[in-house]
Tab-separated table of C-alpha atoms in Angstrom:
chain	number	residue	atom	x	y	z
A	1	UNK	CA	120.317	82.701	69.091
A	2	UNK	CA	118.549	80.900	71.956
A	3	UNK	CA	115.699	83.470	72.071
A	4	UNK	CA	115.266	83.300	68.287
A	5	UNK	CA	115.177	79.493	68.410
A	6	UNK	CA	112.409	79.586	71.029
A	7	UNK	CA	110.346	81.900	68.816
A	8	UNK	CA	110.901	79.618	65.812
A	9	UNK	CA	109.820	76.587	67.848
A	10	UNK	CA	106.632	78.353	68.865
A	11	UNK	CA	105.888	79.405	65.300
A	12	UNK	CA	106.414	75.845	64.061
A	13	UNK	CA	104.071	74.558	66.778
A	14	UNK	CA	101.337	77.048	65.865
A	15	UNK	CA	101.631	76.210	62.178
A	16	UNK	CA	101.327	72.484	62.922
A	17	UNK	CA	98.213	73.160	64.995
A	18	UNK	CA	96.705	75.165	62.131
A	19	UNK	CA	97.294	72.229	59.779
A	20	UNK	CA	94.922	70.177	61.910
A	21	UNK	CA	91.139	70.448	62.222
A	22	UNK	CA	89.341	73.319	63.954
A	23	UNK	CA	88.476	74.406	66.571
A	24	UNK	CA	91.933	75.540	67.604
A	25	UNK	CA	93.055	76.374	71.142
A	26	UNK	CA	92.883	80.091	71.874
A	27	UNK	CA	96.165	80.070	73.817
A	28	UNK	CA	99.088	77.740	73.188
A	29	UNK	CA	101.814	77.812	75.831
A	30	UNK	CA	105.396	78.003	74.485
A	31	UNK	CA	107.309	74.706	74.226
A	32	UNK	CA	110.065	76.284	76.323
A	33	UNK	CA	107.613	77.040	79.152
A	34	UNK	CA	107.639	80.191	81.259
A	35	UNK	CA	103.897	81.017	81.094
A	36	UNK	CA	100.601	79.920	82.617
A	37	UNK	CA	97.146	79.968	81.038
A	38	UNK	CA	93.599	80.363	82.348
A	39	UNK	CA	90.617	79.515	80.141
A	40	UNK	CA	87.924	79.517	82.797
A	41	UNK	CA	88.382	75.926	83.960
A	42	UNK	CA	91.115	76.757	86.490
A	43	UNK	CA	90.277	76.055	90.181
A	44	UNK	CA	89.187	79.178	92.090
A	45	UNK	CA	91.994	81.341	93.386
A	46	UNK	CA	92.808	81.373	97.078
A	47	UNK	CA	91.267	84.373	98.833
A	48	UNK	CA	93.552	87.292	99.552
A	49	UNK	CA	95.279	87.049	102.914
A	50	UNK	CA	93.745	89.426	105.462
A	51	UNK	CA	97.286	90.532	106.302
A	52	UNK	CA	97.978	91.811	102.793
A	53	UNK	CA	98.307	95.532	103.356
A	54	UNK	CA	95.843	97.776	101.572
A	55	UNK	CA	97.237	101.222	100.661
A	56	UNK	CA	94.276	103.114	102.153
A	57	UNK	CA	94.100	101.053	105.357
A	58	UNK	CA	95.842	103.781	107.385
A	59	UNK	CA	93.635	106.501	105.905
A	60	UNK	CA	90.455	104.566	106.680
A	61	UNK	CA	91.309	103.344	110.187
A	62	UNK	CA	93.861	105.813	111.602
A	63	UNK	CA	93.753	109.235	109.973
A	64	UNK	CA	91.690	111.640	112.057
A	65	UNK	CA	91.542	109.156	114.967
A	66	UNK	CA	93.615	109.089	118.139
A	67	UNK	CA	96.626	106.868	117.511
A	68	UNK	CA	100.387	106.832	117.841
A	69	UNK	CA	103.170	106.474	115.266
A	70	UNK	CA	106.674	105.325	116.173
A	71	UNK	CA	109.885	105.080	114.176
A	72	UNK	CA	113.026	103.018	114.587
A	73	UNK	CA	116.033	101.696	112.783
A	74	UNK	CA	116.931	98.018	112.654
A	75	UNK	CA	120.518	96.985	111.905
A	76	UNK	CA	119.358	94.247	109.534
A	77	UNK	CA	115.959	95.420	108.242
A	78	UNK	CA	116.569	99.174	108.109
A	79	UNK	CA	113.861	101.804	108.730
A	80	UNK	CA	110.808	100.838	110.787
A	81	UNK	CA	107.526	102.760	111.033
A	82	UNK	CA	104.804	101.444	113.347
A	83	UNK	CA	101.260	102.780	113.786
A	84	UNK	CA	98.975	101.680	116.639
A	85	UNK	CA	95.378	102.586	117.429
A	86	UNK	CA	93.365	101.322	120.406
A	87	UNK	CA	89.657	100.766	119.743
A	88	UNK	CA	87.899	100.850	123.109
A	89	UNK	CA	84.499	99.635	121.891
A	90	UNK	CA	85.872	96.353	120.578
A	91	UNK	CA	88.809	96.352	123.005
A	92	UNK	CA	91.253	95.731	120.184
A	93	UNK	CA	94.380	97.306	118.734
A	94	UNK	CA	95.017	97.970	115.050
A	95	UNK	CA	98.604	98.091	113.910
A	96	UNK	CA	100.449	98.812	110.674
A	97	UNK	CA	104.103	97.796	110.486
A	98	UNK	CA	106.094	99.231	107.591
A	99	UNK	CA	109.464	97.841	106.525
A	100	UNK	CA	111.518	97.971	103.348
A	101	UNK	CA	110.118	94.581	102.385
A	102	UNK	CA	106.544	95.810	102.627
A	103	UNK	CA	103.754	96.762	105.009
A	104	UNK	CA	101.418	94.520	106.995
A	105	UNK	CA	98.429	95.272	109.175
A	106	UNK	CA	96.956	93.287	112.033
A	107	UNK	CA	94.011	93.483	114.407
A	108	UNK	CA	95.016	92.272	117.892
A	109	UNK	CA	93.302	91.987	121.275
A	110	UNK	CA	94.220	95.010	123.368
A	111	UNK	CA	96.935	94.433	125.973
A	112	UNK	CA	99.507	96.442	127.867
A	113	UNK	CA	102.267	95.011	125.689
A	114	UNK	CA	104.806	97.717	124.714
A	115	UNK	CA	104.783	98.721	121.034
A	116	UNK	CA	108.314	97.398	120.497
A	117	UNK	CA	107.261	93.930	121.710
A	118	UNK	CA	104.227	94.030	119.416
A	119	UNK	CA	106.423	94.917	116.436
A	120	UNK	CA	108.814	92.062	117.237
A	121	UNK	CA	105.901	89.655	117.592
A	122	UNK	CA	104.670	90.619	114.142
A	123	UNK	CA	108.135	90.323	112.606
A	124	UNK	CA	110.510	88.102	114.556
A	125	UNK	CA	113.508	89.236	112.533
A	126	UNK	CA	113.448	92.679	114.139
A	127	UNK	CA	116.320	93.297	116.581
A	128	UNK	CA	116.104	97.046	117.266
A	129	UNK	CA	116.262	98.127	120.925
A	130	UNK	CA	113.697	100.938	120.958
A	131	UNK	CA	111.143	102.986	119.056
A	132	UNK	CA	110.845	106.770	119.064
A	133	UNK	CA	107.428	108.493	119.037
A	134	UNK	CA	106.469	110.754	116.159
A	135	UNK	CA	105.308	114.109	117.569
A	136	UNK	CA	104.952	116.749	114.912
A	137	UNK	CA	102.098	118.373	112.971
A	138	UNK	CA	100.764	116.689	109.819
A	139	UNK	CA	102.906	113.607	110.294
A	140	UNK	CA	99.873	111.382	109.701
A	141	UNK	CA	99.415	112.932	106.253
A	142	UNK	CA	103.031	112.172	105.363
A	143	UNK	CA	102.484	108.573	106.423
A	144	UNK	CA	99.246	108.281	104.440
A	145	UNK	CA	101.052	109.652	101.388
A	146	UNK	CA	103.764	107.001	101.752
A	147	UNK	CA	101.218	104.191	102.097
A	148	UNK	CA	99.349	105.385	99.012
A	149	UNK	CA	102.358	105.927	96.742
A	150	UNK	CA	101.570	102.558	95.140
A	151	UNK	CA	98.089	103.659	94.063
A	152	UNK	CA	97.734	104.180	90.333
A	153	UNK	CA	94.980	106.192	88.683
A	154	UNK	CA	96.355	106.190	85.109
A	155	UNK	CA	96.859	103.079	82.995
A	156	UNK	CA	98.053	102.269	79.492
A	157	UNK	CA	97.380	98.932	77.824
A	158	UNK	CA	98.250	97.528	74.418
A	159	UNK	CA	95.674	96.144	71.983
A	160	UNK	CA	96.891	93.875	69.175
A	161	UNK	CA	94.843	92.625	66.234
A	162	UNK	CA	95.518	88.996	65.236
A	163	UNK	CA	94.093	87.782	61.949
A	164	UNK	CA	93.444	84.114	61.286
A	165	UNK	CA	96.636	82.119	60.737
A	166	UNK	CA	99.083	84.790	61.971
A	167	UNK	CA	101.865	83.132	63.963
A	168	UNK	CA	104.586	85.791	64.314
A	169	UNK	CA	104.774	89.231	65.907
A	170	UNK	CA	105.758	90.870	62.606
A	171	UNK	CA	102.418	89.773	61.188
A	172	UNK	CA	100.430	91.136	64.140
A	173	UNK	CA	102.178	94.505	64.093
A	174	UNK	CA	101.887	94.736	60.296
A	175	UNK	CA	98.095	94.613	60.154
A	176	UNK	CA	97.688	97.927	58.377
A	177	UNK	CA	93.971	98.406	58.928
A	178	UNK	CA	91.238	97.413	61.336
A	179	UNK	CA	88.041	95.494	60.560
A	180	UNK	CA	84.354	95.923	61.459
A	181	UNK	CA	84.676	93.189	64.090
A	182	UNK	CA	87.748	94.847	65.649
A	183	UNK	CA	86.072	98.259	65.619
A	184	UNK	CA	83.011	96.788	67.311
A	185	UNK	CA	85.206	95.356	70.049
A	186	UNK	CA	87.131	98.617	70.532
A	187	UNK	CA	83.822	100.390	71.120
A	188	UNK	CA	83.304	98.038	74.072
A	189	UNK	CA	86.602	99.124	75.635
A	190	UNK	CA	86.182	102.886	75.468
A	191	UNK	CA	85.619	105.981	73.383
A	192	UNK	CA	87.587	106.839	70.295
A	193	UNK	CA	89.222	110.237	70.801
A	194	UNK	CA	91.034	112.704	68.586
A	195	UNK	CA	94.497	112.993	70.111
A	196	UNK	CA	94.910	116.563	68.902
A	197	UNK	CA	92.117	117.732	71.203
A	198	UNK	CA	92.682	115.256	74.051
A	199	UNK	CA	93.433	116.845	77.445
A	200	UNK	CA	93.464	113.741	79.610
A	201	UNK	CA	96.061	111.030	80.213
A	202	UNK	CA	97.860	110.251	76.972
A	203	UNK	CA	100.106	107.301	77.908
A	204	UNK	CA	103.056	108.563	75.875
A	205	UNK	CA	101.023	109.317	72.751
A	206	UNK	CA	101.687	112.564	70.888
A	207	UNK	CA	98.863	115.096	71.214
A	208	UNK	CA	100.611	117.956	69.395
A	209	UNK	CA	102.145	116.832	66.134
A	210	UNK	CA	100.292	113.608	65.272
A	211	UNK	CA	103.421	111.454	65.320
A	212	UNK	CA	101.582	108.582	67.035
A	213	UNK	CA	98.460	108.687	64.892
A	214	UNK	CA	95.323	110.774	64.959
A	215	UNK	CA	93.091	108.686	67.219
A	216	UNK	CA	93.211	106.468	70.284
A	217	UNK	CA	90.769	104.647	72.547
A	218	UNK	CA	90.260	106.213	75.979
A	219	UNK	CA	88.152	105.381	79.014
A	220	UNK	CA	87.524	106.803	82.486
A	221	UNK	CA	86.680	103.927	84.805
A	222	UNK	CA	86.272	103.992	88.581
A	223	UNK	CA	88.130	107.317	88.840
A	224	UNK	CA	91.010	105.960	86.736
A	225	UNK	CA	92.057	107.096	83.271
A	226	UNK	CA	92.850	104.353	80.768
A	227	UNK	CA	94.358	104.813	77.331
A	228	UNK	CA	94.783	101.972	74.861
A	229	UNK	CA	97.708	101.675	72.463
A	230	UNK	CA	95.788	100.127	69.562
A	231	UNK	CA	98.109	98.648	66.947
A	232	UNK	CA	95.990	99.639	63.935
A	233	UNK	CA	95.579	103.223	65.186
A	234	UNK	CA	99.333	103.720	65.568
A	235	UNK	CA	101.215	104.819	62.421
A	236	UNK	CA	102.090	102.143	59.867
A	237	UNK	CA	105.607	102.459	58.443
A	238	UNK	CA	106.288	101.226	54.919
A	239	UNK	CA	109.355	99.005	54.429
A	240	UNK	CA	109.591	98.244	58.178
A	241	UNK	CA	108.581	94.607	58.769
A	242	UNK	CA	109.022	95.021	62.525
A	243	UNK	CA	106.822	98.137	62.700
A	244	UNK	CA	108.995	99.600	65.455
A	245	UNK	CA	106.856	102.730	65.711
A	246	UNK	CA	103.963	100.549	66.864
A	247	UNK	CA	106.022	98.167	68.948
A	248	UNK	CA	107.721	101.064	70.734
A	249	UNK	CA	104.438	101.710	72.540
A	250	UNK	CA	102.826	98.282	72.857
A	251	UNK	CA	106.120	96.533	73.617
A	252	UNK	CA	106.632	98.865	76.581
A	253	UNK	CA	103.202	98.155	78.070
A	254	UNK	CA	102.910	95.592	80.847
A	255	UNK	CA	99.548	94.102	79.848
A	256	UNK	CA	98.012	93.783	76.383
A	257	UNK	CA	94.801	92.548	74.822
A	258	UNK	CA	95.033	90.316	71.756
A	259	UNK	CA	91.865	90.473	69.668
A	260	UNK	CA	91.099	87.524	67.377
A	261	UNK	CA	88.413	87.982	64.771
A	262	UNK	CA	88.351	84.236	64.120
A	263	UNK	CA	89.394	81.112	65.977
A	264	UNK	CA	93.209	81.023	65.721
A	265	UNK	CA	95.956	80.081	68.219
A	266	UNK	CA	98.046	82.668	70.088
A	267	UNK	CA	101.235	82.067	72.063
A	268	UNK	CA	102.541	84.688	74.518
A	269	UNK	CA	106.152	84.410	73.406
A	270	UNK	CA	105.157	85.480	69.896
A	271	UNK	CA	105.737	89.042	71.162
A	272	UNK	CA	109.356	89.687	72.159
A	273	UNK	CA	109.250	92.211	75.010
A	274	UNK	CA	110.963	92.690	78.345
A	275	UNK	CA	107.910	94.483	79.711
A	276	UNK	CA	104.822	92.614	78.506
A	277	UNK	CA	103.997	90.113	81.235
A	278	UNK	CA	100.294	89.330	80.728
A	279	UNK	CA	97.906	88.962	77.799
A	280	UNK	CA	94.124	88.898	77.703
A	281	UNK	CA	93.077	87.081	74.540
A	282	UNK	CA	89.606	87.958	73.279
A	283	UNK	CA	88.067	85.926	70.450
A	284	UNK	CA	84.964	87.217	68.691
A	285	UNK	CA	81.980	84.917	68.112
A	286	UNK	CA	79.405	86.006	65.518
A	287	UNK	CA	80.698	89.589	65.413
A	288	UNK	CA	78.520	92.452	64.141
A	289	UNK	CA	75.330	90.539	64.807
A	290	UNK	CA	72.660	90.827	67.521
A	291	UNK	CA	74.295	87.721	69.046
A	292	UNK	CA	77.882	89.035	69.293
A	293	UNK	CA	79.826	87.227	72.001
A	294	UNK	CA	83.454	87.120	73.133
A	295	UNK	CA	85.507	84.240	74.473
A	296	UNK	CA	88.198	85.367	76.922
A	297	UNK	CA	91.431	83.605	77.893
A	298	UNK	CA	94.344	84.750	80.066
A	299	UNK	CA	98.035	83.992	79.853
A	300	UNK	CA	100.922	85.451	81.846
A	301	UNK	CA	104.498	84.784	82.807
A	302	UNK	CA	105.113	82.162	85.486
A	303	UNK	CA	106.197	84.657	88.137
A	304	UNK	CA	102.978	86.669	87.773
A	305	UNK	CA	100.450	85.452	90.374
A	306	UNK	CA	96.937	84.656	89.236
A	307	UNK	CA	94.572	87.605	89.450
A	308	UNK	CA	90.845	88.258	89.517
A	309	UNK	CA	88.116	88.669	88.710
A	310	UNK	CA	87.775	84.955	87.922
A	311	UNK	CA	86.711	83.848	84.488
A	312	UNK	CA	83.277	82.236	84.254
A	313	UNK	CA	83.010	78.719	82.906
A	314	UNK	CA	82.573	78.839	79.965
A	315	UNK	CA	84.489	82.142	79.639
A	316	UNK	CA	82.070	83.711	77.152
A	317	UNK	CA	80.518	87.180	77.456
A	318	UNK	CA	77.839	88.932	75.465
A	319	UNK	CA	78.701	92.350	74.094
A	320	UNK	CA	77.734	94.970	76.633
A	321	UNK	CA	78.509	96.603	79.986
A	322	UNK	CA	79.286	93.288	81.714
A	323	UNK	CA	82.069	92.566	79.213
A	324	UNK	CA	83.477	96.092	79.528
A	325	UNK	CA	83.517	95.972	83.331
A	326	UNK	CA	85.106	92.530	83.396
A	327	UNK	CA	87.857	93.443	80.938
A	328	UNK	CA	88.732	96.740	82.611
A	329	UNK	CA	88.808	95.153	86.067
A	330	UNK	CA	90.899	92.294	84.689
A	331	UNK	CA	93.364	94.641	82.966
A	332	UNK	CA	93.896	96.712	86.118
A	333	UNK	CA	94.263	93.603	88.284
A	334	UNK	CA	96.674	92.116	85.739
A	335	UNK	CA	98.970	95.132	85.939
A	336	UNK	CA	98.957	95.020	89.739
A	337	UNK	CA	99.808	91.306	89.642
A	338	UNK	CA	102.611	91.874	87.128
A	339	UNK	CA	104.315	94.254	89.557
A	340	UNK	CA	104.850	91.214	91.797
A	341	UNK	CA	106.920	89.502	89.094
A	342	UNK	CA	110.639	89.450	89.792
A	343	UNK	CA	111.558	92.127	87.263
A	344	UNK	CA	109.149	94.690	88.675
A	345	UNK	CA	109.282	93.554	92.304
A	346	UNK	CA	112.975	94.447	92.518
A	347	UNK	CA	112.264	97.935	91.208
A	348	UNK	CA	109.366	98.311	93.639
A	349	UNK	CA	111.602	97.205	96.522
A	350	UNK	CA	114.234	99.826	95.709
A	351	UNK	CA	111.598	102.544	95.382
A	352	UNK	CA	109.866	101.556	98.626
A	353	UNK	CA	113.179	101.361	100.505
A	354	UNK	CA	114.221	104.847	99.413
A	355	UNK	CA	110.839	106.394	100.219
A	356	UNK	CA	110.573	104.709	103.638
A	357	UNK	CA	114.096	105.711	104.651
A	358	UNK	CA	113.391	109.277	103.588
A	359	UNK	CA	110.075	109.305	105.480
A	360	UNK	CA	111.471	107.880	108.728
A	361	UNK	CA	114.369	110.319	108.676
A	362	UNK	CA	112.020	113.195	107.931
A	363	UNK	CA	109.592	112.274	110.744
A	364	UNK	CA	112.406	112.034	113.289
A	365	UNK	CA	113.885	115.368	112.263
A	366	UNK	CA	110.492	117.116	112.278
A	367	UNK	CA	109.667	115.693	115.712
A	368	UNK	CA	112.938	116.952	117.150
A	369	UNK	CA	112.499	120.332	115.539
A	370	UNK	CA	108.969	120.565	116.931
A	371	UNK	CA	109.723	119.499	120.512
A	372	UNK	CA	113.467	119.941	120.721
A	373	UNK	CA	115.857	116.977	120.982
A	374	UNK	CA	116.304	117.358	124.736
A	375	UNK	CA	112.553	117.161	125.363
A	376	UNK	CA	112.210	114.067	123.173
A	377	UNK	CA	115.057	112.230	124.887
A	378	UNK	CA	113.940	113.239	128.390
A	379	UNK	CA	110.368	112.210	127.647
A	380	UNK	CA	111.496	108.797	126.506
A	381	UNK	CA	114.074	107.989	129.180
A	382	UNK	CA	113.774	110.613	131.872
A	383	UNK	CA	117.189	112.071	131.072
A	384	UNK	CA	118.889	113.835	128.226
A	385	UNK	CA	120.315	110.840	126.427
A	386	UNK	CA	118.986	109.315	123.286
A	387	UNK	CA	116.718	106.332	124.057
A	388	UNK	CA	118.775	104.093	121.811
A	389	UNK	CA	122.314	104.541	120.704
A	390	UNK	CA	121.793	102.456	117.590
A	391	UNK	CA	118.702	104.464	116.679
A	392	UNK	CA	120.533	107.706	117.365
A	393	UNK	CA	123.001	106.686	114.698
A	394	UNK	CA	120.332	106.180	112.056
A	395	UNK	CA	121.983	106.711	108.666
A	396	UNK	CA	121.022	109.988	107.057
A	397	UNK	CA	120.069	110.080	103.432
A	398	UNK	CA	123.002	111.177	101.366
A	399	UNK	CA	122.688	114.501	99.641
A	400	UNK	CA	122.728	114.710	95.892
A	401	UNK	CA	120.503	114.010	92.910
A	402	UNK	CA	119.109	110.765	94.379
A	403	UNK	CA	117.895	112.304	97.619
A	404	UNK	CA	116.543	115.355	95.800
A	405	UNK	CA	114.602	113.053	93.483
A	406	UNK	CA	113.110	111.131	96.419
A	407	UNK	CA	112.202	114.390	98.132
A	408	UNK	CA	110.511	115.621	94.978
A	409	UNK	CA	108.547	112.381	94.612
A	410	UNK	CA	107.508	112.487	98.246
A	411	UNK	CA	106.334	116.107	98.026
A	412	UNK	CA	104.355	115.330	94.885
A	413	UNK	CA	102.685	112.376	96.583
A	414	UNK	CA	101.824	114.469	99.620
A	415	UNK	CA	100.385	117.222	97.452
A	416	UNK	CA	98.246	114.708	95.577
A	417	UNK	CA	96.891	113.177	98.780
A	418	UNK	CA	96.190	116.588	100.336
A	419	UNK	CA	94.352	117.740	97.234
A	420	UNK	CA	92.011	114.760	97.503
A	421	UNK	CA	91.105	115.414	101.147
A	422	UNK	CA	87.982	117.429	101.934
A	423	UNK	CA	88.868	120.135	104.414
A	424	UNK	CA	92.510	119.174	104.249
A	425	UNK	CA	93.595	122.511	105.620
A	426	UNK	CA	92.074	121.755	109.013
A	427	UNK	CA	94.679	121.403	111.710
A	428	UNK	CA	94.981	118.070	113.511
A	429	UNK	CA	95.786	117.871	117.162
A	430	UNK	CA	98.982	116.121	118.145
A	431	UNK	CA	97.146	112.997	119.256
A	432	UNK	CA	96.248	112.290	115.637
A	433	UNK	CA	99.852	112.204	114.498
């Protein structure tokens, strides 16, 4: 009842606004809160921290270069994977420290400080007693695959059509047909494709039996495939006020565009969804004329950080390539930002933890198989004992469906990364591991 009351309060607020004089605000935040809004007059965002780890940092600065990788196990923080590379020209050391909570990279002045001390300086919560070197073929490719598991090259976004005066989700989903202004805007986003003959990314749409409509909007942008779940292109179901066939797709997207043919208010909690976390509201100005322009506003849940590219002030674009590039960049950035919201961050943490534990265990086992456990221990300590009793007791991944799933995911990631490497069959020497 509480969720329904919030929706009713929002609808009442929008209807009161519509009773007043135009122009109306493009975005109206819910009375109950929970969302932020950006209409181009927001102060510039803080620049990204240089320590925020980029997925291809290891590939760009380590892969194919002499460096060392070390693994460990911390009683409190779990698996640890450290990469170090000395750059003689600049007399500096690059490091990447990977933990369950995430990865960070730093550029430090070169010293004779042991790797373990460097790791503890970067993260003071680490308490492990030693690190074990990784010495096995192709280990660097496994590490690059882990770092890049977060990269996405296929996206699906919702597109809703809001007519003037519509204040409830049932109305938005029940717009049976498009309009010339909406069609003009869709042509800015991508190409209209016949699903029956589509061989690319389909985003859950049916390409065999036509159960999700005959057409969709599709775009290839910066080596990424994007498919749009357009409400008016999805099947309309008679006698279903909720239009569940349409909402089943758009309600499970993370980011959606709301297109307004005329000036009318939109509130993000009009759409009840556990997944939708950000909306890009696009309002047409003088559509289907030589002077077609679009006003853009952004709204997202409170736990979604602000994302670029920044809106201009005023946030108005002419129809054309600049609008397309801005919207596609904004959509992709919005999805990445939404993954930092609590709901998705917890899922990401569990996935990252499982993959990192599997990787660290795999690297240790491969190193010992390659050199032999006695050689590894003797090389580290000068005798045949494990360099660290707590590390020697690193928990092994339990067998069963979960570990098999992780192994399958890891192998798929590795295969994808290898397939993208020119000359990936060349052997690396052990110094590059």
